[in-house]
Amino acid sequence: RKEVEQDPGPFNVPEGATVAFNCTYSNSASQSFFWYRQDCRKEPKLLMSVYSSGNEDGRFTAQLNRASQYISLLIRDSKLSDSATYLCVVPPFTNSGGSNYKLTFGKGTLLTVNP
Amino acid sequence: AAGVIQSPRHLIKEKRETATLKCYPIPRHDTVYWYQQGPGQDPQFLISFYEKMQSDKGSIPDRFSAQQFSDYHSELNMSSLELGDSALYFCASSLGGRLRSGTQYFGPGTRLTVL
């Protein structure tokens, strides 16, 4: 199993739709998870962090299922500005106290919200 | 709020030339990461530094080297450039620490084109 696997997409949805992406990870010891969004030719930007069962921020909800080792991102009431590539990120677990959180990115899921 | 600064933003080099990319982390961040993103690819981790020491190494070619200086800025040195080195190079910074800290914030990237 790859370290991080995402829904390949692409997703094309109309404005106002609800869309969900899934991401599976292989390291059962992973403690934290992130969703980044990346616009074309721009840097990844942190969208949400997930440390426990889930996180909600406005129209965005991230859920974590440790038993099945997947995290999901739900976007409600999609806006045109949500069009981007969404990257699932799982840092390696470390209790060393040092900072060596090299990020392993999923391949990304391209979302296009259409008017 | 201050963000990660990268310079130059665009760089054009010829094969076998050398290039130096610079990264200035967010103030008080002590950890710097370098990622390479080829066209249509997800970012790949190259190398990271924590408190001026190399903390992790990824798929960085031997032709590349990097260091972090006393003011925490970092430079990625690339020699004997090849066509395949053409990519977006992102620097990210974070504040070192345990588990829940260490969220990485990305700079705008340097687009390197090797002709």
mmCIF file with all atom_site columns, N, CA and C in Angstrom, chain A residues 1-11 20-26 33-38 44 47 69-75 84-90 103-111, chain B residues 37 41-44:
data_model
loop_
_atom_site.group_PDB
_atom_site.id
_atom_site.type_symbol
_atom_site.label_atom_id
_atom_site.label_alt_id
_atom_site.label_comp_id
_atom_site.label_asym_id
_atom_site.label_entity_id
_atom_site.label_seq_id
_atom_site.pdbx_PDB_ins_code
_atom_site.Cartn_x
_atom_site.Cartn_y
_atom_site.Cartn_z
_atom_site.occupancy
_atom_site.B_iso_or_equiv
_atom_site.pdbx_formal_charge
_atom_site.auth_seq_id
_atom_site.auth_comp_id
_atom_site.auth_asym_id
_atom_site.auth_atom_id
_atom_site.pdbx_PDB_model_num
ATOM 1   N N  . ARG A 1 1   ? 0.857   -1.195 0.000   1.00 0.00 ? 1   ARG A N  1
ATOM 2   C CA . ARG A 1 1   ? 0.000   0.000  0.000   1.00 0.00 ? 1   ARG A CA 1
ATOM 3   C C  . ARG A 1 1   ? 0.889   1.240  0.000   1.00 0.00 ? 1   ARG A C  1
ATOM 4   N N  . LYS A 1 2   ? 0.543   2.202  -0.836  1.00 0.00 ? 2   LYS A N  1
ATOM 5   C CA . LYS A 1 2   ? 1.302   3.440  -0.873  1.00 0.00 ? 2   LYS A CA 1
ATOM 6   C C  . LYS A 1 2   ? 1.071   4.191  0.432   1.00 0.00 ? 2   LYS A C  1
ATOM 7   N N  . GLU A 1 3   ? 2.037   5.078  0.779   1.00 0.00 ? 3   GLU A N  1
ATOM 8   C CA . GLU A 1 3   ? 1.917   5.824  2.028   1.00 0.00 ? 3   GLU A CA 1
ATOM 9   C C  . GLU A 1 3   ? 0.630   6.618  2.089   1.00 0.00 ? 3   GLU A C  1
ATOM 10  N N  . VAL A 1 4   ? 0.329   7.307  1.026   1.00 0.00 ? 4   VAL A N  1
ATOM 11  C CA . VAL A 1 4   ? -0.881  8.129  0.964   1.00 0.00 ? 4   VAL A CA 1
ATOM 12  C C  . VAL A 1 4   ? -1.530  7.941  -0.401  1.00 0.00 ? 4   VAL A C  1
ATOM 13  N N  . GLU A 1 5   ? -2.783  7.604  -0.410  1.00 0.00 ? 5   GLU A N  1
ATOM 14  C CA . GLU A 1 5   ? -3.510  7.460  -1.667  1.00 0.00 ? 5   GLU A CA 1
ATOM 15  C C  . GLU A 1 5   ? -4.785  8.277  -1.615  1.00 0.00 ? 5   GLU A C  1
ATOM 16  N N  . GLN A 1 6   ? -5.032  8.971  -2.706  1.00 0.00 ? 6   GLN A N  1
ATOM 17  C CA . GLN A 1 6   ? -6.223  9.812  -2.781  1.00 0.00 ? 6   GLN A CA 1
ATOM 18  C C  . GLN A 1 6   ? -7.118  9.395  -3.918  1.00 0.00 ? 6   GLN A C  1
ATOM 19  N N  . ASP A 1 7   ? -8.394  9.808  -3.808  1.00 0.00 ? 7   ASP A N  1
ATOM 20  C CA . ASP A 1 7   ? -9.289  9.690  -4.954  1.00 0.00 ? 7   ASP A CA 1
ATOM 21  C C  . ASP A 1 7   ? -8.605  10.376 -6.135  1.00 0.00 ? 7   ASP A C  1
ATOM 22  N N  . PRO A 1 8   ? -8.502  9.709  -7.266  1.00 0.00 ? 8   PRO A N  1
ATOM 23  C CA . PRO A 1 8   ? -7.774  10.295 -8.391  1.00 0.00 ? 8   PRO A CA 1
ATOM 24  C C  . PRO A 1 8   ? -8.477  11.483 -9.043  1.00 0.00 ? 8   PRO A C  1
ATOM 25  N N  . GLY A 1 9   ? -9.799  11.533 -8.929  1.00 0.00 ? 9   GLY A N  1
ATOM 26  C CA . GLY A 1 9   ? -10.523 12.595 -9.605  1.00 0.00 ? 9   GLY A CA 1
ATOM 27  C C  . GLY A 1 9   ? -10.370 12.493 -11.110 1.00 0.00 ? 9   GLY A C  1
ATOM 28  N N  . PRO A 1 10  ? -10.560 13.552 -11.886 1.00 0.00 ? 10  PRO A N  1
ATOM 29  C CA . PRO A 1 10  ? -11.000 14.855 -11.386 1.00 0.00 ? 10  PRO A CA 1
ATOM 30  C C  . PRO A 1 10  ? -12.491 14.872 -11.052 1.00 0.00 ? 10  PRO A C  1
ATOM 31  N N  . PHE A 1 11  ? -12.849 15.819 -10.228 1.00 0.00 ? 11  PHE A N  1
ATOM 32  C CA . PHE A 1 11  ? -14.236 16.025 -9.862  1.00 0.00 ? 11  PHE A CA 1
ATOM 33  C C  . PHE A 1 11  ? -14.726 17.305 -10.538 1.00 0.00 ? 11  PHE A C  1
ATOM 34  N N  . ALA A 1 20  ? -17.093 15.216 -1.780  1.00 0.00 ? 20  ALA A N  1
ATOM 35  C CA . ALA A 1 20  ? -16.237 14.612 -0.759  1.00 0.00 ? 20  ALA A CA 1
ATOM 36  C C  . ALA A 1 20  ? -15.069 13.893 -1.412  1.00 0.00 ? 20  ALA A C  1
ATOM 37  N N  . PHE A 1 21  ? -13.916 14.042 -0.795  1.00 0.00 ? 21  PHE A N  1
ATOM 38  C CA . PHE A 1 21  ? -12.711 13.342 -1.254  1.00 0.00 ? 21  PHE A CA 1
ATOM 39  C C  . PHE A 1 21  ? -12.249 12.400 -0.145  1.00 0.00 ? 21  PHE A C  1
ATOM 40  N N  . ASN A 1 22  ? -11.699 11.281 -0.537  1.00 0.00 ? 22  ASN A N  1
ATOM 41  C CA . ASN A 1 22  ? -11.146 10.351 0.442   1.00 0.00 ? 22  ASN A CA 1
ATOM 42  C C  . ASN A 1 22  ? -9.650  10.194 0.260   1.00 0.00 ? 22  ASN A C  1
ATOM 43  N N  . CYS A 1 23  ? -9.011  9.864  1.354   1.00 0.00 ? 23  CYS A N  1
ATOM 44  C CA . CYS A 1 23  ? -7.567  9.677  1.359   1.00 0.00 ? 23  CYS A CA 1
ATOM 45  C C  . CYS A 1 23  ? -7.253  8.550  2.330   1.00 0.00 ? 23  CYS A C  1
ATOM 46  N N  . THR A 1 24  ? -6.490  7.564  1.891   1.00 0.00 ? 24  THR A N  1
ATOM 47  C CA . THR A 1 24  ? -6.091  6.480  2.781   1.00 0.00 ? 24  THR A CA 1
ATOM 48  C C  . THR A 1 24  ? -4.600  6.582  3.055   1.00 0.00 ? 24  THR A C  1
ATOM 49  N N  . TYR A 1 25  ? -4.210  6.124  4.234   1.00 0.00 ? 25  TYR A N  1
ATOM 50  C CA . TYR A 1 25  ? -2.799  6.187  4.607   1.00 0.00 ? 25  TYR A CA 1
ATOM 51  C C  . TYR A 1 25  ? -2.369  4.826  5.141   1.00 0.00 ? 25  TYR A C  1
ATOM 52  N N  . SER A 1 26  ? -1.077  4.571  5.057   1.00 0.00 ? 26  SER A N  1
ATOM 53  C CA . SER A 1 26  ? -0.597  3.236  5.390   1.00 0.00 ? 26  SER A CA 1
ATOM 54  C C  . SER A 1 26  ? -0.041  3.117  6.809   1.00 0.00 ? 26  SER A C  1
ATOM 55  N N  . PHE A 1 33  ? -2.889  14.859 10.488  1.00 0.00 ? 33  PHE A N  1
ATOM 56  C CA . PHE A 1 33  ? -3.219  14.799 9.069   1.00 0.00 ? 33  PHE A CA 1
ATOM 57  C C  . PHE A 1 33  ? -3.598  16.196 8.598   1.00 0.00 ? 33  PHE A C  1
ATOM 58  N N  . PHE A 1 34  ? -3.322  16.453 7.342   1.00 0.00 ? 34  PHE A N  1
ATOM 59  C CA . PHE A 1 34  ? -3.597  17.786 6.827   1.00 0.00 ? 34  PHE A CA 1
ATOM 60  C C  . PHE A 1 34  ? -4.227  17.692 5.442   1.00 0.00 ? 34  PHE A C  1
ATOM 61  N N  . TRP A 1 35  ? -5.072  18.639 5.177   1.00 0.00 ? 35  TRP A N  1
ATOM 62  C CA . TRP A 1 35  ? -5.528  18.873 3.808   1.00 0.00 ? 35  TRP A CA 1
ATOM 63  C C  . TRP A 1 35  ? -4.965  20.219 3.368   1.00 0.00 ? 35  TRP A C  1
ATOM 64  N N  . TYR A 1 36  ? -4.269  20.203 2.237   1.00 0.00 ? 36  TYR A N  1
ATOM 65  C CA . TYR A 1 36  ? -3.789  21.429 1.621   1.00 0.00 ? 36  TYR A CA 1
ATOM 66  C C  . TYR A 1 36  ? -4.542  21.620 0.314   1.00 0.00 ? 36  TYR A C  1
ATOM 67  N N  . ARG A 1 37  ? -4.692  22.856 -0.107  1.00 0.00 ? 37  ARG A N  1
ATOM 68  C CA . ARG A 1 37  ? -5.200  23.094 -1.450  1.00 0.00 ? 37  ARG A CA 1
ATOM 69  C C  . ARG A 1 37  ? -4.099  23.790 -2.243  1.00 0.00 ? 37  ARG A C  1
ATOM 70  N N  . GLN A 1 38  ? -4.066  23.469 -3.503  1.00 0.00 ? 38  GLN A N  1
ATOM 71  C CA . GLN A 1 38  ? -3.059  24.069 -4.367  1.00 0.00 ? 38  GLN A CA 1
ATOM 72  C C  . GLN A 1 38  ? -3.708  24.550 -5.646  1.00 0.00 ? 38  GLN A C  1
ATOM 73  N N  . PRO A 1 44  ? 1.216   25.096 -2.179  1.00 0.00 ? 44  PRO A N  1
ATOM 74  C CA . PRO A 1 44  ? 0.173   24.469 -1.363  1.00 0.00 ? 44  PRO A CA 1
ATOM 75  C C  . PRO A 1 44  ? -0.142  25.358 -0.162  1.00 0.00 ? 44  PRO A C  1
ATOM 76  N N  . LEU A 1 47  ? -5.282  23.959 4.415   1.00 0.00 ? 47  LEU A N  1
ATOM 77  C CA . LEU A 1 47  ? -6.732  24.134 4.478   1.00 0.00 ? 47  LEU A CA 1
ATOM 78  C C  . LEU A 1 47  ? -7.244  23.716 5.847   1.00 0.00 ? 47  LEU A C  1
ATOM 79  N N  . GLN A 1 69  ? -8.165  3.743  8.564   1.00 0.00 ? 69  GLN A N  1
ATOM 80  C CA . GLN A 1 69  ? -7.020  4.508  8.088   1.00 0.00 ? 69  GLN A CA 1
ATOM 81  C C  . GLN A 1 69  ? -7.365  5.353  6.866   1.00 0.00 ? 69  GLN A C  1
ATOM 82  N N  . TYR A 1 70  ? -8.405  6.153  7.032   1.00 0.00 ? 70  TYR A N  1
ATOM 83  C CA . TYR A 1 70  ? -8.674  7.118  5.973   1.00 0.00 ? 70  TYR A CA 1
ATOM 84  C C  . TYR A 1 70  ? -9.159  8.428  6.570   1.00 0.00 ? 70  TYR A C  1
ATOM 85  N N  . ILE A 1 71  ? -8.911  9.475  5.818   1.00 0.00 ? 71  ILE A N  1
ATOM 86  C CA . ILE A 1 71  ? -9.464  10.776 6.150   1.00 0.00 ? 71  ILE A CA 1
ATOM 87  C C  . ILE A 1 71  ? -10.239 11.277 4.943   1.00 0.00 ? 71  ILE A C  1
ATOM 88  N N  . SER A 1 72  ? -11.241 12.046 5.218   1.00 0.00 ? 72  SER A N  1
ATOM 89  C CA . SER A 1 72  ? -12.076 12.571 4.133   1.00 0.00 ? 72  SER A CA 1
ATOM 90  C C  . SER A 1 72  ? -12.196 14.081 4.283   1.00 0.00 ? 72  SER A C  1
ATOM 91  N N  . LEU A 1 73  ? -12.467 14.709 3.179   1.00 0.00 ? 73  LEU A N  1
ATOM 92  C CA . LEU A 1 73  ? -12.722 16.145 3.156   1.00 0.00 ? 73  LEU A CA 1
ATOM 93  C C  . LEU A 1 73  ? -14.057 16.362 2.470   1.00 0.00 ? 73  LEU A C  1
ATOM 94  N N  . LEU A 1 74  ? -14.944 17.022 3.186   1.00 0.00 ? 74  LEU A N  1
ATOM 95  C CA . LEU A 1 74  ? -16.275 17.303 2.655   1.00 0.00 ? 74  LEU A CA 1
ATOM 96  C C  . LEU A 1 74  ? -16.396 18.803 2.420   1.00 0.00 ? 74  LEU A C  1
ATOM 97  N N  . ILE A 1 75  ? -16.808 19.176 1.240   1.00 0.00 ? 75  ILE A N  1
ATOM 98  C CA . ILE A 1 75  ? -17.034 20.584 0.926   1.00 0.00 ? 75  ILE A CA 1
ATOM 99  C C  . ILE A 1 75  ? -18.510 20.755 0.610   1.00 0.00 ? 75  ILE A C  1
ATOM 100 N N  . ALA A 1 84  ? -9.624  23.813 -7.366  1.00 0.00 ? 84  ALA A N  1
ATOM 101 C CA . ALA A 1 84  ? -8.207  23.700 -7.020  1.00 0.00 ? 84  ALA A CA 1
ATOM 102 C C  . ALA A 1 84  ? -7.873  22.219 -6.940  1.00 0.00 ? 84  ALA A C  1
ATOM 103 N N  . THR A 1 85  ? -6.608  21.940 -6.688  1.00 0.00 ? 85  THR A N  1
ATOM 104 C CA . THR A 1 85  ? -6.203  20.571 -6.384  1.00 0.00 ? 85  THR A CA 1
ATOM 105 C C  . THR A 1 85  ? -6.096  20.436 -4.875  1.00 0.00 ? 85  THR A C  1
ATOM 106 N N  . TYR A 1 86  ? -6.696  19.395 -4.336  1.00 0.00 ? 86  TYR A N  1
ATOM 107 C CA . TYR A 1 86  ? -6.691  19.179 -2.898  1.00 0.00 ? 86  TYR A CA 1
ATOM 108 C C  . TYR A 1 86  ? -5.712  18.043 -2.581  1.00 0.00 ? 86  TYR A C  1
ATOM 109 N N  . LEU A 1 87  ? -4.772  18.352 -1.715  1.00 0.00 ? 87  LEU A N  1
ATOM 110 C CA . LEU A 1 87  ? -3.703  17.420 -1.394  1.00 0.00 ? 87  LEU A CA 1
ATOM 111 C C  . LEU A 1 87  ? -3.871  16.896 0.022   1.00 0.00 ? 87  LEU A C  1
ATOM 112 N N  . CYS A 1 88  ? -3.867  15.583 0.134   1.00 0.00 ? 88  CYS A N  1
ATOM 113 C CA . CYS A 1 88  ? -3.919  14.937 1.441   1.00 0.00 ? 88  CYS A CA 1
ATOM 114 C C  . CYS A 1 88  ? -2.481  14.758 1.905   1.00 0.00 ? 88  CYS A C  1
ATOM 115 N N  . VAL A 1 89  ? -2.203  15.116 3.140   1.00 0.00 ? 89  VAL A N  1
ATOM 116 C CA . VAL A 1 89  ? -0.829  15.094 3.631   1.00 0.00 ? 89  VAL A CA 1
ATOM 117 C C  . VAL A 1 89  ? -0.773  14.373 4.969   1.00 0.00 ? 89  VAL A C  1
ATOM 118 N N  . VAL A 1 90  ? 0.142   13.439 5.059   1.00 0.00 ? 90  VAL A N  1
ATOM 119 C CA . VAL A 1 90  ? 0.308   12.678 6.303   1.00 0.00 ? 90  VAL A CA 1
ATOM 120 C C  . VAL A 1 90  ? 1.770   12.717 6.701   1.00 0.00 ? 90  VAL A C  1
ATOM 121 N N  . LEU A 1 103 ? 6.766   15.981 4.623   1.00 0.00 ? 103 LEU A N  1
ATOM 122 C CA . LEU A 1 103 ? 5.385   15.696 4.266   1.00 0.00 ? 103 LEU A CA 1
ATOM 123 C C  . LEU A 1 103 ? 5.324   14.754 3.087   1.00 0.00 ? 103 LEU A C  1
ATOM 124 N N  . THR A 1 104 ? 4.461   13.776 3.213   1.00 0.00 ? 104 THR A N  1
ATOM 125 C CA . THR A 1 104 ? 4.180   12.895 2.089   1.00 0.00 ? 104 THR A CA 1
ATOM 126 C C  . THR A 1 104 ? 2.827   13.294 1.541   1.00 0.00 ? 104 THR A C  1
ATOM 127 N N  . PHE A 1 105 ? 2.833   13.727 0.298   1.00 0.00 ? 105 PHE A N  1
ATOM 128 C CA . PHE A 1 105 ? 1.608   14.190 -0.330  1.00 0.00 ? 105 PHE A CA 1
ATOM 129 C C  . PHE A 1 105 ? 0.938   13.068 -1.094  1.00 0.00 ? 105 PHE A C  1
ATOM 130 N N  . GLY A 1 106 ? -0.380  13.091 -1.066  1.00 0.00 ? 106 GLY A N  1
ATOM 131 C CA . GLY A 1 106 ? -1.104  12.274 -2.015  1.00 0.00 ? 106 GLY A CA 1
ATOM 132 C C  . GLY A 1 106 ? -0.963  12.913 -3.385  1.00 0.00 ? 106 GLY A C  1
ATOM 133 N N  . LYS A 1 107 ? -1.426  12.212 -4.407  1.00 0.00 ? 107 LYS A N  1
ATOM 134 C CA . LYS A 1 107 ? -1.296  12.720 -5.768  1.00 0.00 ? 107 LYS A CA 1
ATOM 135 C C  . LYS A 1 107 ? -2.182  13.924 -6.019  1.00 0.00 ? 107 LYS A C  1
ATOM 136 N N  . GLY A 1 108 ? -3.106  14.164 -5.126  1.00 0.00 ? 108 GLY A N  1
ATOM 137 C CA . GLY A 1 108 ? -3.978  15.310 -5.277  1.00 0.00 ? 108 GLY A CA 1
ATOM 138 C C  . GLY A 1 108 ? -5.242  14.969 -6.037  1.00 0.00 ? 108 GLY A C  1
ATOM 139 N N  . THR A 1 109 ? -6.299  15.643 -5.680  1.00 0.00 ? 109 THR A N  1
ATOM 140 C CA . THR A 1 109 ? -7.582  15.487 -6.367  1.00 0.00 ? 109 THR A CA 1
ATOM 141 C C  . THR A 1 109 ? -7.969  16.832 -6.934  1.00 0.00 ? 109 THR A C  1
ATOM 142 N N  . LEU A 1 110 ? -8.149  16.868 -8.242  1.00 0.00 ? 110 LEU A N  1
ATOM 143 C CA . LEU A 1 110 ? -8.515  18.116 -8.908  1.00 0.00 ? 110 LEU A CA 1
ATOM 144 C C  . LEU A 1 110 ? -10.023 18.311 -8.844  1.00 0.00 ? 110 LEU A C  1
ATOM 145 N N  . LEU A 1 111 ? -10.413 19.444 -8.301  1.00 0.00 ? 111 LEU A N  1
ATOM 146 C CA . LEU A 1 111 ? -11.831 19.807 -8.231  1.00 0.00 ? 111 LEU A CA 1
ATOM 147 C C  . LEU A 1 111 ? -12.078 21.005 -9.132  1.00 0.00 ? 111 LEU A C  1
ATOM 148 N N  . GLN B 2 37  ? 8.475   20.029 -7.213  1.00 0.00 ? 37  GLN B N  1
ATOM 149 C CA . GLN B 2 37  ? 7.228   19.620 -7.854  1.00 0.00 ? 37  GLN B CA 1
ATOM 150 C C  . GLN B 2 37  ? 7.374   19.719 -9.362  1.00 0.00 ? 37  GLN B C  1
ATOM 151 N N  . GLN B 2 41  ? 2.889   16.736 -11.138 1.00 0.00 ? 41  GLN B N  1
ATOM 152 C CA . GLN B 2 41  ? 3.269   15.842 -10.042 1.00 0.00 ? 41  GLN B CA 1
ATOM 153 C C  . GLN B 2 41  ? 2.922   16.468 -8.689  1.00 0.00 ? 41  GLN B C  1
ATOM 154 N N  . ASP B 2 42  ? 2.898   15.635 -7.668  1.00 0.00 ? 42  ASP B N  1
ATOM 155 C CA . ASP B 2 42  ? 2.751   16.173 -6.320  1.00 0.00 ? 42  ASP B CA 1
ATOM 156 C C  . ASP B 2 42  ? 4.135   16.576 -5.810  1.00 0.00 ? 42  ASP B C  1
ATOM 157 N N  . PRO B 2 43  ? 4.185   17.444 -4.826  1.00 0.00 ? 43  PRO B N  1
ATOM 158 C CA . PRO B 2 43  ? 5.496   17.860 -4.289  1.00 0.00 ? 43  PRO B CA 1
ATOM 159 C C  . PRO B 2 43  ? 6.242   16.681 -3.689  1.00 0.00 ? 43  PRO B C  1
ATOM 160 N N  . GLN B 2 44  ? 7.527   16.611 -3.991  1.00 0.00 ? 44  GLN B N  1
ATOM 161 C CA . GLN B 2 44  ? 8.386   15.558 -3.459  1.00 0.00 ? 44  GLN B CA 1
ATOM 162 C C  . GLN B 2 44  ? 9.387   16.181 -2.502  1.00 0.00 ? 44  GLN B C  1
#
